[in-house]
Coordinates of C-alpha atoms and ligand atoms in Angstrom, one line a residue:
X1 CA 4.9 44.7 24.5
X2 CA 7.3 42.2 23.0
X3 CA 6.1 44.7 19.1
X4 CA 6.3 41.0 17.0
X5 CA 3.6 39.7 19.4
X6 CA 0.0 40.0 18.1
X7 CA -2.2 42.4 20.0
X8 CA -6.1 41.9 20.2
X9 CA -8.4 44.6 18.5
X10 CA -10.6 46.0 21.0
X11 CA -14.2 46.4 20.5
X12 CA -14.1 50.0 19.2
X13 CA -16.7 51.7 21.8
X14 CA -17.1 55.4 19.8
X15 CA -20.6 55.9 17.9
X16 CA -20.2 53.5 15.0
X17 CA -20.9 55.7 12.7
X18 CA -17.7 57.1 12.5
X19 CA -16.1 54.6 11.8
X20 CA -15.3 53.3 8.5
X21 CA -16.8 50.9 6.5
X22 CA -13.6 48.3 6.8
X23 CA -14.0 48.6 11.0
X24 CA -17.0 48.4 11.2
X25 CA -17.2 45.3 9.7
X26 CA -14.2 43.9 10.9
X27 CA -15.8 44.4 13.9
X28 CA -18.9 42.5 14.0
X29 CA -16.9 39.5 12.9
X30 CA -16.3 35.9 15.1
X31 CA -14.4 33.0 13.2
X32 CA -14.3 30.1 16.1
X33 CA -13.1 26.3 15.9
X34 CA -15.4 23.4 17.6
X35 CA -12.4 21.4 19.7
X36 CA -11.8 18.1 21.5
X37 CA -11.8 14.6 21.8
X38 CA -12.5 12.5 19.2
X39 CA -16.7 11.7 20.2
X40 CA -17.1 14.9 23.0
X41 CA -20.3 16.2 20.4
X42 CA -18.7 18.8 18.9
X43 CA -20.7 17.8 15.9
X44 CA -24.4 17.6 17.8
X45 CA -22.8 21.1 19.7
X46 CA -22.5 22.2 15.5
X47 CA -26.0 21.3 15.1
X48 CA -27.7 22.8 17.8
X49 CA -25.5 26.5 17.6
X50 CA -27.1 26.6 13.9
X51 CA -31.0 25.2 15.5
X52 CA -30.6 28.1 18.1
X53 CA -29.1 30.7 15.8
X54 CA -32.2 30.3 13.5
X55 CA -29.5 28.5 10.3
X56 CA -31.4 25.6 10.5
X57 CA -34.9 24.8 10.8
X58 CA -34.4 21.5 11.8
X59 CA -32.0 20.0 13.4
X60 CA -29.6 16.7 12.2
X61 CA -28.1 13.9 13.7
X62 CA -24.8 12.0 13.8
X63 CA -26.0 9.2 13.9
X64 CA -28.5 9.1 12.1
X65 CA -31.3 6.4 11.0
X66 CA -31.5 5.9 6.9
X67 CA -34.6 9.0 6.2
X68 CA -33.1 11.1 9.2
X69 CA -31.1 14.5 8.2
X70 CA -27.7 14.9 9.0
X71 CA -25.7 17.5 10.7
X72 CA -24.3 20.5 8.4
X73 CA -20.8 19.7 8.9
X74 CA -20.8 15.7 8.0
X75 CA -21.2 16.7 5.0
X76 CA -19.4 14.0 3.5
X77 CA -20.1 10.7 3.0
X78 CA -17.9 8.6 4.8
X79 CA -18.5 10.8 8.0
X80 CA -22.3 10.5 7.8
X81 CA -21.4 6.8 6.9
X82 CA -19.6 6.1 10.0
X83 CA -21.1 8.9 11.3
X84 CA -17.7 10.8 13.1
X85 CA -15.4 13.8 11.5
X86 CA -13.2 13.1 8.3
X87 CA -12.5 16.3 7.9
X88 CA -12.9 20.6 8.7
X89 CA -16.3 22.1 8.1
X90 CA -16.7 25.8 7.5
X91 CA -19.6 27.9 8.8
X92 CA -20.8 30.8 8.3
X93 CA -24.4 32.7 9.6
X94 CA -25.0 35.3 10.5
X95 CA -26.4 36.0 14.3
X96 CA -27.4 39.0 16.9
X97 CA -25.6 41.6 14.3
X98 CA -22.6 39.4 14.1
X99 CA -21.0 37.6 10.8
X100 CA -20.2 33.9 12.8
X101 CA -17.6 31.4 11.0
X102 CA -17.5 28.3 13.2
X103 CA -15.1 25.5 12.1
X104 CA -16.2 21.9 12.7
X105 CA -13.0 20.5 13.3
X106 CA -12.3 15.6 13.5
X107 CA -11.9 14.1 17.0
X108 CA -9.3 11.8 15.9
X109 CA -5.9 12.1 16.3
X110 CA -4.9 10.5 12.7
X111 CA -6.8 13.7 11.4
X112 CA -5.6 16.4 13.5
X113 CA -2.9 17.8 11.4
X114 CA -6.0 19.4 9.7
X115 CA -7.6 20.8 13.0
X116 CA -4.5 22.1 13.7
X117 CA -4.7 24.2 10.1
X118 CA -8.6 25.2 11.4
X119 CA -6.9 26.3 14.6
X120 CA -4.8 28.2 13.0
X121 CA -7.1 30.1 11.1
X122 CA -9.8 30.9 14.5
X123 CA -10.2 33.5 17.0
X124 CA -11.0 31.7 19.5
X125 CA -11.8 28.3 20.4
X126 CA -15.0 25.8 21.6
X127 CA -13.5 22.9 23.9
X128 CA -16.7 20.6 24.0
X129 CA -16.0 18.5 27.8
X130 CA -18.1 15.0 27.5
X131 CA -19.6 15.6 31.1
X132 CA -18.3 11.6 32.0
X133 CA -14.8 11.3 31.0
X134 CA -13.3 14.8 31.3
X135 CA -10.6 16.0 30.0
X136 CA -8.9 13.5 27.5
X137 CA -6.5 13.0 25.3
X138 CA -6.5 14.3 22.2
X139 CA -8.4 17.5 23.6
X140 CA -5.0 18.0 25.5
X141 CA -3.3 18.0 23.3
X142 CA -5.3 21.0 21.4
X143 CA -5.9 22.6 23.7
X144 CA -1.7 22.3 24.1
X145 CA -2.0 25.0 20.3
X146 CA -4.0 27.2 22.4
X147 CA -2.6 28.3 24.0
X148 CA 0.4 28.6 22.3
X149 CA -1.5 30.7 19.6
X150 CA -3.1 32.7 22.5
X151 CA -6.6 31.5 21.8
X152 CA -9.8 32.3 23.9
X153 CA -10.9 29.7 25.1
X154 CA -15.1 28.8 26.1
X155 CA -15.5 25.8 27.3
X156 CA -19.0 23.4 27.4
X157 CA -19.8 20.9 29.0
X158 CA -21.2 18.1 27.2
X159 CA -23.8 15.7 28.3
X160 CA -25.1 16.3 31.2
X161 CA -28.3 13.8 30.3
X162 CA -25.5 11.3 30.7
X163 CA -24.8 9.8 34.1
X164 CA -21.5 12.1 34.6
X165 CA -19.1 13.4 37.2
X166 CA -19.2 15.6 39.9
X167 CA -19.4 19.6 38.1
X168 CA -16.7 20.6 40.9
X169 CA -14.9 16.7 40.0
X170 CA -14.6 18.1 36.2
X171 CA -13.5 21.8 37.5
X172 CA -10.6 21.2 39.3
X173 CA -9.9 18.8 35.8
X174 CA -9.8 21.5 33.7
X175 CA -7.6 23.0 35.9
X176 CA -5.0 20.3 37.4
X177 CA -5.2 18.7 33.7
X178 CA -5.1 22.2 31.2
X179 CA -3.5 24.3 34.0
X180 CA -5.7 26.7 33.1
X181 CA -8.0 28.6 35.7
X182 CA -12.0 27.4 35.6
X183 CA -14.7 29.6 36.1
X184 CA -18.7 28.2 36.1
X185 CA -20.7 30.9 34.3
X186 CA -24.1 28.1 35.1
X187 CA -23.9 24.9 36.9
X188 CA -26.0 22.5 36.6
X189 CA -28.5 21.4 38.3
X190 CA -28.2 16.5 39.0
X191 CA -27.3 14.3 35.3
X192 CA -28.7 11.7 33.7
X193 CA -32.5 11.4 34.3
X194 CA -32.1 13.5 37.0
X195 CA -30.6 16.4 35.2
X196 CA -33.4 19.2 36.2
X197 CA -31.5 21.9 34.4
X198 CA -28.5 24.9 35.0
X199 CA -27.8 27.5 37.2
X200 CA -27.0 30.6 35.6
X201 CA -24.7 32.1 37.8
X202 CA -24.8 35.9 37.4
X203 CA -27.9 36.3 37.4
X204 CA -28.6 33.8 39.8
X205 CA -31.7 31.8 37.5
X206 CA -32.9 28.2 36.7
X207 CA -33.0 27.2 33.3
X208 CA -35.7 24.5 33.9
X209 CA -35.8 22.3 30.5
X210 CA -37.9 19.9 29.2
X211 CA -36.4 16.5 26.8
X212 CA -36.8 17.6 23.6
X213 CA -38.4 14.8 21.6
X214 CA -35.1 13.8 20.0
X215 CA -34.1 17.5 20.2
X216 CA -34.7 18.3 17.1
X217 CA -36.3 22.0 17.7
X218 CA -35.7 24.2 19.6
X219 CA -36.6 23.8 23.7
X220 CA -38.7 26.0 25.5
X221 CA -37.5 26.7 27.9
X222 CA -38.7 27.5 32.1
X223 CA -37.4 30.1 34.1
X224 CA -37.7 30.7 37.7
X225 CA -35.7 31.9 40.6
X226 CA -33.8 29.7 43.4
X227 CA -36.1 31.5 46.1
X228 CA -38.8 30.0 44.4
X229 CA -40.9 28.3 47.5
X230 CA -41.5 25.5 44.5
X231 CA -37.5 25.4 43.3
X232 CA -36.7 23.4 45.7
X233 CA -39.7 21.0 45.3
X234 CA -39.6 20.7 42.0
X235 CA -35.3 20.0 41.8
X236 CA -36.1 17.3 44.9
X237 CA -34.4 17.2 48.1
X238 CA -31.6 15.5 48.0
X239 CA -30.1 17.5 44.7
X240 CA -31.1 20.5 46.2
X241 CA -28.7 20.1 49.2
X242 CA -26.0 19.2 47.3
X243 CA -26.6 22.4 44.7
X244 CA -26.4 24.4 47.4
X245 CA -23.3 23.0 49.0
X246 CA -21.8 23.4 45.4
X247 CA -23.0 26.8 44.9
X248 CA -21.1 27.3 48.8
X249 CA -18.3 26.3 47.2
X250 CA -17.7 27.9 44.2
X251 CA -18.6 30.7 45.8
X252 CA -16.3 30.7 48.4
X253 CA -13.0 28.8 46.7
X254 CA -14.1 29.6 42.4
X255 CA -13.0 31.6 40.5
X256 CA -14.9 34.1 38.6
X257 CA -16.3 35.0 35.2
X258 CA -14.0 37.9 34.0
X259 CA -13.6 39.1 30.3
X260 CA -10.7 39.8 29.3
X261 CA -8.9 37.0 31.8
X262 CA -10.7 35.2 28.8
X263 CA -9.9 37.2 26.6
X264 CA -6.5 36.6 28.1
X265 CA -6.1 32.6 27.6
X266 CA -6.4 32.9 31.3
X267 CA -9.1 31.7 32.1
X268 CA -12.2 30.2 30.2
X269 CA -15.4 30.9 31.0
X270 CA -17.8 27.1 31.9
X271 CA -20.9 25.8 30.9
X272 CA -22.8 22.9 31.2
X273 CA -25.8 21.5 29.1
X274 CA -26.5 18.2 26.5
X275 CA -26.6 19.4 22.9
X276 CA -28.4 16.1 21.9
X277 CA -31.5 17.0 24.3
X278 CA -31.2 20.8 23.4
X279 CA -29.8 21.3 27.2
X280 CA -27.8 25.6 28.3
X281 CA -27.2 26.2 24.5
X282 CA -29.2 29.5 24.4
X283 CA -26.8 30.8 27.2
X284 CA -23.3 29.4 25.8
X285 CA -24.9 31.0 21.7
X286 CA -25.1 34.1 23.9
X287 CA -21.7 34.1 25.7
X288 CA -19.6 33.6 21.9
X289 CA -21.7 36.3 20.4
X290 CA -21.2 38.3 24.0
X291 CA -17.8 37.6 25.0
X292 CA -15.1 35.6 21.6
X293 CA -12.9 38.0 20.3
X294 CA -13.2 39.9 17.0
X295 CA -10.8 39.6 14.4
X296 CA -7.6 40.2 16.0
X297 CA -3.3 40.9 14.3
X298 CA -1.0 39.2 13.6
X299 CA 2.5 38.1 12.9
X300 CA 4.5 37.7 9.5
X301 CA 7.8 38.2 8.7
X302 CA 7.4 41.7 7.6
X303 CA 5.3 42.6 11.0
X304 CA 2.6 42.8 12.6
X305 CA -1.0 42.7 10.0
X306 CA -4.1 44.5 11.5
X307 CA -7.4 43.7 10.4
X308 CA -7.9 46.5 9.3
X309 CA -5.8 47.6 7.0
X310 CA -6.5 48.4 4.1
X311 CA -4.2 46.1 2.5
X312 CA -6.3 42.7 1.5
X313 CA -4.6 39.6 3.5
X314 CA -5.6 35.8 4.5
X315 CA -3.4 32.1 3.7
X316 CA -4.9 28.5 2.3
X317 CA -5.6 26.4 5.2
X318 CA -7.4 24.0 3.6
X319 CA -8.4 22.9 0.4
X320 CA -10.5 20.3 -0.6
X321 CA -11.5 18.7 -4.0
X322 CA -15.1 17.1 -5.0
X323 CA -17.0 19.3 -2.4
X324 CA -20.5 18.8 -4.4
X325 CA -20.0 16.1 -7.3
X326 CA -21.5 18.3 -9.7
X327 CA -18.9 20.7 -9.5
X328 CA -16.6 18.6 -8.8
X329 CA -14.4 21.9 -8.3
X330 CA -11.3 22.3 -5.8
X331 CA -11.8 24.4 -3.5
X332 CA -8.7 26.5 -1.6
X333 CA -9.9 28.0 1.9
X334 CA -8.4 31.3 2.9
X335 CA -8.7 32.6 6.1
X336 CA -8.7 36.6 5.4
X337 CA -6.3 38.5 7.8
X338 CA -6.4 42.1 6.2
X339 CA -8.7 44.4 4.7
X340 CA -11.3 44.4 2.0
X341 CA -12.2 40.7 0.0
X342 CA -13.9 41.9 -3.4
X343 CA -15.2 39.3 -6.2
X344 CA -12.3 39.4 -8.9
X345 CA -9.6 41.4 -6.9
X346 CA -6.1 40.9 -8.1
X347 CA -4.1 39.4 -5.2
X348 CA -0.6 38.1 -4.9
X349 CA 0.8 34.3 -4.1
X350 CA 3.4 35.4 -2.0
X351 CA 5.1 31.6 -2.7
X352 CA 5.0 31.9 -6.8
X353 CA 5.5 35.7 -6.7
X354 CA 2.9 35.9 -9.5
X355 CA -0.2 37.4 -9.2
X356 CA -3.7 35.5 -10.3
X357 CA -7.9 37.0 -10.2
X358 CA -9.6 35.9 -7.8
X359 CA -13.2 35.6 -10.4
X360 CA -15.2 32.2 -8.5
X361 CA -15.4 33.9 -4.3
X362 CA -17.5 31.6 -2.5
X363 CA -18.7 31.3 1.3
X364 CA -19.7 28.0 3.2
X365 CA -22.5 26.3 4.4
X366 CA -21.2 22.0 5.3
X367 CA -21.5 21.8 1.8
X368 CA -23.6 24.8 0.6
X369 CA -22.0 27.7 -0.7
X370 CA -23.0 31.0 -2.5
X371 CA -21.3 33.2 -4.8
X372 CA -19.8 36.5 -2.5
X373 CA -19.0 39.7 -3.8
X374 CA -17.4 40.8 -0.9
X375 CA -15.1 39.7 2.3
X376 CA -14.0 41.2 5.1
X377 CA -11.1 40.3 7.6
X378 CA -12.3 37.4 9.7
X379 CA -13.4 36.0 7.2
X380 CA -13.5 32.0 5.4
X381 CA -14.1 32.6 1.8
X382 CA -13.4 28.9 -0.8
X383 CA -11.6 30.2 -4.3
X384 CA -11.6 28.1 -7.1
X385 CA -8.4 28.3 -8.5
X386 CA -7.0 24.4 -9.3
X387 CA -3.7 23.9 -8.7
X388 CA -2.9 28.3 -7.7
X389 CA -2.5 27.2 -4.6
X390 CA -1.0 25.3 -1.8
X391 CA -2.2 24.8 2.0
X392 CA 0.2 27.8 3.7
X393 CA 0.2 30.3 0.9
X394 CA -0.6 33.9 1.5
X395 CA -2.4 36.4 -0.7
X396 CA -1.9 39.7 -0.9
X397 CA -2.9 43.0 -2.8
X398 CA 0.0 45.7 -1.9
X399 CA 3.3 44.8 -0.4
X400 CA 4.8 41.2 0.0
X401 CA 4.5 39.4 3.0
X402 CA 4.1 36.0 4.6
X403 CA 2.9 34.4 7.5
X404 CA 4.2 31.5 9.4
X405 CA 3.8 28.4 7.3
X406 CA 2.0 26.2 8.5
X407 CA 2.1 22.7 11.1
X408 CA 2.6 20.2 8.2
X409 CA 3.4 16.6 10.2
X410 CA 5.8 14.4 9.5
X411 CA 4.2 10.3 7.6
X412 CA 4.1 7.8 10.3
X413 CA 1.9 5.5 8.0
X414 CA 3.5 4.0 4.8
X415 CA 1.1 2.0 2.8
X416 CA 2.0 0.8 -0.7
X417 CA -1.3 1.7 -2.9
X418 CA -2.7 -1.0 -5.6
X419 CA -5.1 0.3 -8.6
X420 CA -7.1 -2.3 -9.1
X421 CA -8.6 -1.5 -11.7
X422 CA -7.6 -0.2 -15.5
X423 CA -8.6 3.2 -14.7
X424 CA -5.1 5.2 -14.6
X425 CA -6.3 9.2 -15.6
X426 CA -8.3 9.6 -12.2
X427 CA -6.7 7.3 -10.5
X428 CA -3.5 9.9 -10.8
X429 CA -5.7 12.3 -10.4
X430 CA -7.1 11.2 -7.8
X431 CA -4.3 10.7 -5.7
X432 CA -2.9 14.5 -7.7
X433 CA -5.9 16.6 -5.5
X434 CA -5.7 14.1 -2.3
X435 CA -2.1 15.0 -1.8
X436 CA -2.9 18.3 -2.5
X437 CA -5.7 18.6 0.4
X438 CA -2.4 17.6 2.7
X439 CA -4.7 13.9 3.3
X440 CA -1.3 12.1 2.9
X441 CA 2.4 12.7 1.5
X442 CA 2.6 10.5 -2.3
X443 CA 6.1 9.4 -3.1
X444 CA 6.6 7.5 -7.0
X445 CA 9.4 3.5 -5.5
X446 CA 10.9 2.4 -9.2
X447 CA 8.1 0.0 -9.0
X448 CA 6.4 3.4 -11.6
X449 CA 2.9 5.4 -10.6
X450 CA 0.8 2.9 -10.7
X451 CA 1.5 1.9 -7.0
X452 CA 2.7 4.7 -4.9
X453 CA 3.8 5.0 -0.9
X454 CA 1.2 7.4 0.2
X455 CA 2.8 8.9 3.7
X456 CA -0.7 9.7 6.1
X457 CA -0.3 10.6 9.8
X458 CA -3.2 8.1 11.2
X459 CA -4.2 4.7 9.4
X460 CA -7.6 5.2 9.6
X461 CA -6.5 7.9 6.9
X462 CA -5.9 4.9 4.6
X463 CA -9.3 4.4 4.6
X464 CA -10.4 7.7 3.4
X465 CA -7.9 7.2 0.8
X466 CA -9.7 4.4 -1.1
X467 CA -12.7 5.2 0.1
X468 CA -12.5 8.9 -2.4
X469 CA -10.8 7.8 -4.5
X470 CA -14.1 4.8 -4.9
X471 CA -16.4 7.6 -4.6
X472 CA -15.0 10.6 -6.7
X473 CA -13.2 8.9 -9.2
X474 CA -14.9 5.7 -9.9
X475 CA -11.0 3.7 -9.1
X476 CA -11.3 0.9 -6.7
X477 CA -7.9 0.7 -4.7
X478 CA -5.9 -0.8 -2.1
X479 CA -3.5 0.2 0.0
X480 CA -1.7 -2.5 1.9
X481 CA 1.6 -2.4 4.1
X482 CA 4.9 -0.6 2.5
X483 CA 7.6 -2.4 4.0
X484 CA 9.0 1.6 4.9
X485 CA 8.8 2.9 7.6
X486 CA 9.9 6.6 7.7
X487 CA 10.5 9.1 4.6
X488 CA 13.1 12.1 5.1
X489 CA 13.2 14.3 1.9
X490 CA 16.6 15.3 1.2
X491 CA 18.4 18.2 1.0
X492 CA 21.1 18.7 -1.7
X493 CA 19.3 18.3 -5.5
X494 CA 22.4 18.2 -7.0
X495 CA 25.7 16.0 -6.7
X496 CA 25.5 12.1 -6.8
X497 CA 22.9 10.4 -4.9
X498 CA 24.0 8.5 -1.6
X499 CA 22.6 5.1 -1.6
X500 CA 20.3 3.5 0.9
X501 CA 22.1 0.4 2.6
X502 CA 19.7 -2.6 3.6
X503 CA 15.5 -2.4 2.6
X504 CA 15.2 1.3 2.5
X505 CA 15.4 3.0 -1.4
X506 CA 15.6 6.1 -3.0
X507 CA 12.2 7.5 -4.3
X508 CA 10.8 11.0 -5.4
X509 CA 7.8 13.3 -4.9
X510 CA 5.0 14.3 -6.4
X511 CA 7.5 17.3 -7.9
X512 CA 10.1 14.3 -8.6
X513 CA 12.3 16.1 -5.7
X514 CA 15.0 13.1 -3.9
X515 CA 12.8 10.9 -1.0
X516 CA 14.4 8.1 0.9
X517 CA 12.1 5.3 1.6
X518 CA 13.5 3.9 5.6
X519 CA 12.8 0.0 6.3
X520 CA 13.6 1.0 9.9
X521 CA 14.1 3.7 11.9
X522 CA 16.8 1.5 12.4
X523 CA 18.1 1.6 8.7
X524 CA 17.3 5.3 8.9
X525 CA 19.5 6.2 12.2
X526 CA 22.2 4.3 11.2
X527 CA 22.2 5.9 6.8
X528 CA 22.3 9.2 9.5
X529 CA 25.5 8.1 11.6
X530 CA 27.6 7.2 7.9
X531 CA 26.3 9.8 6.1
X532 CA 26.4 13.3 8.5
X533 CA 27.4 15.4 5.3
X534 CA 23.3 14.9 3.2
X535 CA 20.7 16.6 5.3
X536 CA 17.2 15.3 5.5
X537 CA 13.8 16.8 6.1
X538 CA 11.2 15.1 7.5
X539 CA 8.8 18.7 6.0
X540 CA 9.0 18.6 2.8
X541 CA 10.2 21.9 1.2
X542 CA 7.7 24.4 0.6
X543 CA 8.6 24.7 -3.9
X544 CA 8.0 28.3 -5.7
X545 CA 6.5 26.8 -8.6
X546 CA 3.1 25.9 -9.5
X547 CA 1.5 22.8 -8.9
X548 CA 2.0 20.6 -11.5
Ligands
GTP601 N1 -26.3 11.4 25.1 C1 -25.8 12.4 24.5 N2 -25.4 11.6 23.5 C2 -24.5 13.3 22.8 C3 -24.7 14.2 23.3 N3 -24.0 15.2 22.5 C4 -23.4 14.4 21.3 N4 -23.6 12.8 22.1 C5 -23.9 11.7 20.9 O1 -22.1 11.4 20.5 C6 -21.6 10.8 19.4 C7 -20.4 11.1 19.3 O2 -21.5 13.1 18.9 P1 -20.7 13.3 17.9 O3 -21.2 14.7 17.8 O4 -20.1 13.4 16.8 O5 -18.8 13.8 18.7 P2 -17.1 14.6 17.9 O6 -17.0 14.9 18.5 O7 -18.3 15.9 16.7 O8 -16.5 13.5 17.7 P3 -16.0 13.8 16.2 O9 -15.8 14.6 15.2 O10 -15.4 12.5 15.5 O11 -14.7 13.7 17.0 C8 -23.0 10.8 18.8 O12 -23.4 9.6 18.9 C9 -23.6 12.4 19.4 O13 -25.2 11.6 19.7 C10 -25.4 14.4 24.5 O14 -25.2 15.9 24.9 N5 -26.6 13.6 25.4
MG602 MG1 -18.0 16.1 14.8

C-alpha cells in the first residue's frame, strides 16, 4: 500500500472497555455532507433526518407560508426569502450513541466553492437524486470530487410522491453516468398518487406509508410481508406485477449491497423515498448510523494523521460572519482531524507560525450555537477569534504540520461595487469580512477604496453580497459590470511592474499584492505572449501575515 494514502479506521471490535476514551469517542463519530444538484431536496431531507433523529420536534419547510417554521439549515435571511441554500450549514446531534455531524450544502453552482470545502471536511456523503430527473449536472461534478477524495456515498432517491422515472432506469442512470455500482437497499412501489411505499430488500418487509399532513411530524409506519395475501390487494394488481418483475431483474442482475464496497467508494447503496412527505426516512437514517464510516486518517505534509493521534489537529474549512445578530462575530469552522480538543487549549496556526488560545469554542446547530468544553476528531467546531484565521489554515498542538490546501476557484465574474450612501466604515468592514469568508475576491484600482472590484465564481453571489451588506452592515451598495473579465496575481513582488495595455489595469488586493485586471481573455493572452517572463497566478498566493 502507498504509505502516503490514508487508510480506513476500522471500528474497534474489541471490548469497548479496553479502548481509551479518545478511541471510544472517535469511533462513535459520523461526519457527513449532503450534496446534489439544486432543488433535489437536501435541505428538506436534512430537516427530516433531524426530525427522525429526535433533534427537532417539528420540521420546518424550505418554502413556507410566512408563519411556518423554516428549515434549520437554511438559517440565513436570504435563504429563507429565496427558498434556496446559499451557504453550507453544520448541524450536530446525537443518535443511538453516535455523534452525528451533518453538513447541508448549497446545490447551486455559484456557491459550489463552499460546497467543495464542506465535502473535504466530511468523512462520507449523502447524495440526493430527484426521482424525476435522475443524475443532474451539478451532482455529477460533486460526485467527481467525492471520487477523488474516496468518500463513501449513500444515495437517497427523493420525491417519489411525484411522477418519477422507473427505479430500474434510475439505477442504470447512476451506474452509467457516474460509473459507480448502485446497490438498491429498498425498492419503491409506484410513484406520485400511486406511491405505495418501499420494500426492504434485505429483510423483505413492506413499509407502507400514509401521507402525513405537510410532513411536519413523523409518519406512522405500517409494516407487512410481501406474502401477506392483502399485499397484492393493497398495492393493486398492475403495480404489484410490475414490482415483482423488477424484483426478479434486480435479484438476477442487480448489485448486492456490501458494506466493504460502499466504504471503499466502489458502490453506493440506494434508498428510495420522499423527504417532504416522510416516506422512507427511518431506513435511511438507520443506514447512516450503521454503515457510514467513522473519522478517517488524513494526509498531511508530514505523513498520514490518524484520528486517534493524541496530538490535536484540524483545519479551517469555512468562515462565516454575523450568524447571530446578537453576537455579530466571525466564526471559523474547524474540522478536528485528530485528538481530543479542550477549551482554552493553546494551538498553533501553521500558516502564521503563531499560537493562540482557543477560548471561545462552540458547536453548531444551524444558526444556534452552544459553548463546548471538549471535542474529538470528527467534530466540527466553531472558533471565534477575529482576524486570526483564513480558510485552509491548519491548527495543531505539538509538532508542526499542514493539511493540503483547500480548493480555491478563480473568479469568473468581476463586478464593481458602488457604495450608495456615506457609511464608508461599515462598508469597508463588510467588504473585508465577506472576503474573509471566501465569498469574493476584492481588488482596488486607482478609483479608490470606495469602489472595489469584486471577483466571484457565479453572478448569484453579487446578490448575496449586496443583500448581506444591507442586512448585516446597514449599507446600500450596488454591483455593476466592471468591464474586466479576468484577474491575475503577479508572482514577483519587486522590480518594475509591467504595464498592461488596452483596457486592462493594475490593481492591488487587500494585502497590497499586485494584480492585473484584464479587460478580456484576448488581452490576457496578449499579455502572456508579450511578457513571457512574468508569472501570472489565477489564485492569490498564501499570505503568512495575519488578516489586516
Ligand atoms: N414533492 C416533493 N417535493 C420535495 C421533496 N423534497 C423536497 N421537495 C421540494 O423541493 C424544493 C427544493 O427542496 P430543498 O430541500 O430546498 O432542495 P435543496 O436540494 O436543499 O436545494 P438547494 O439547497 O437550493 O440546492 C422545495 O420546494 C421542497 O419542498 C419531496 O420529497 N417531494
Ligand atoms: Mg438546500
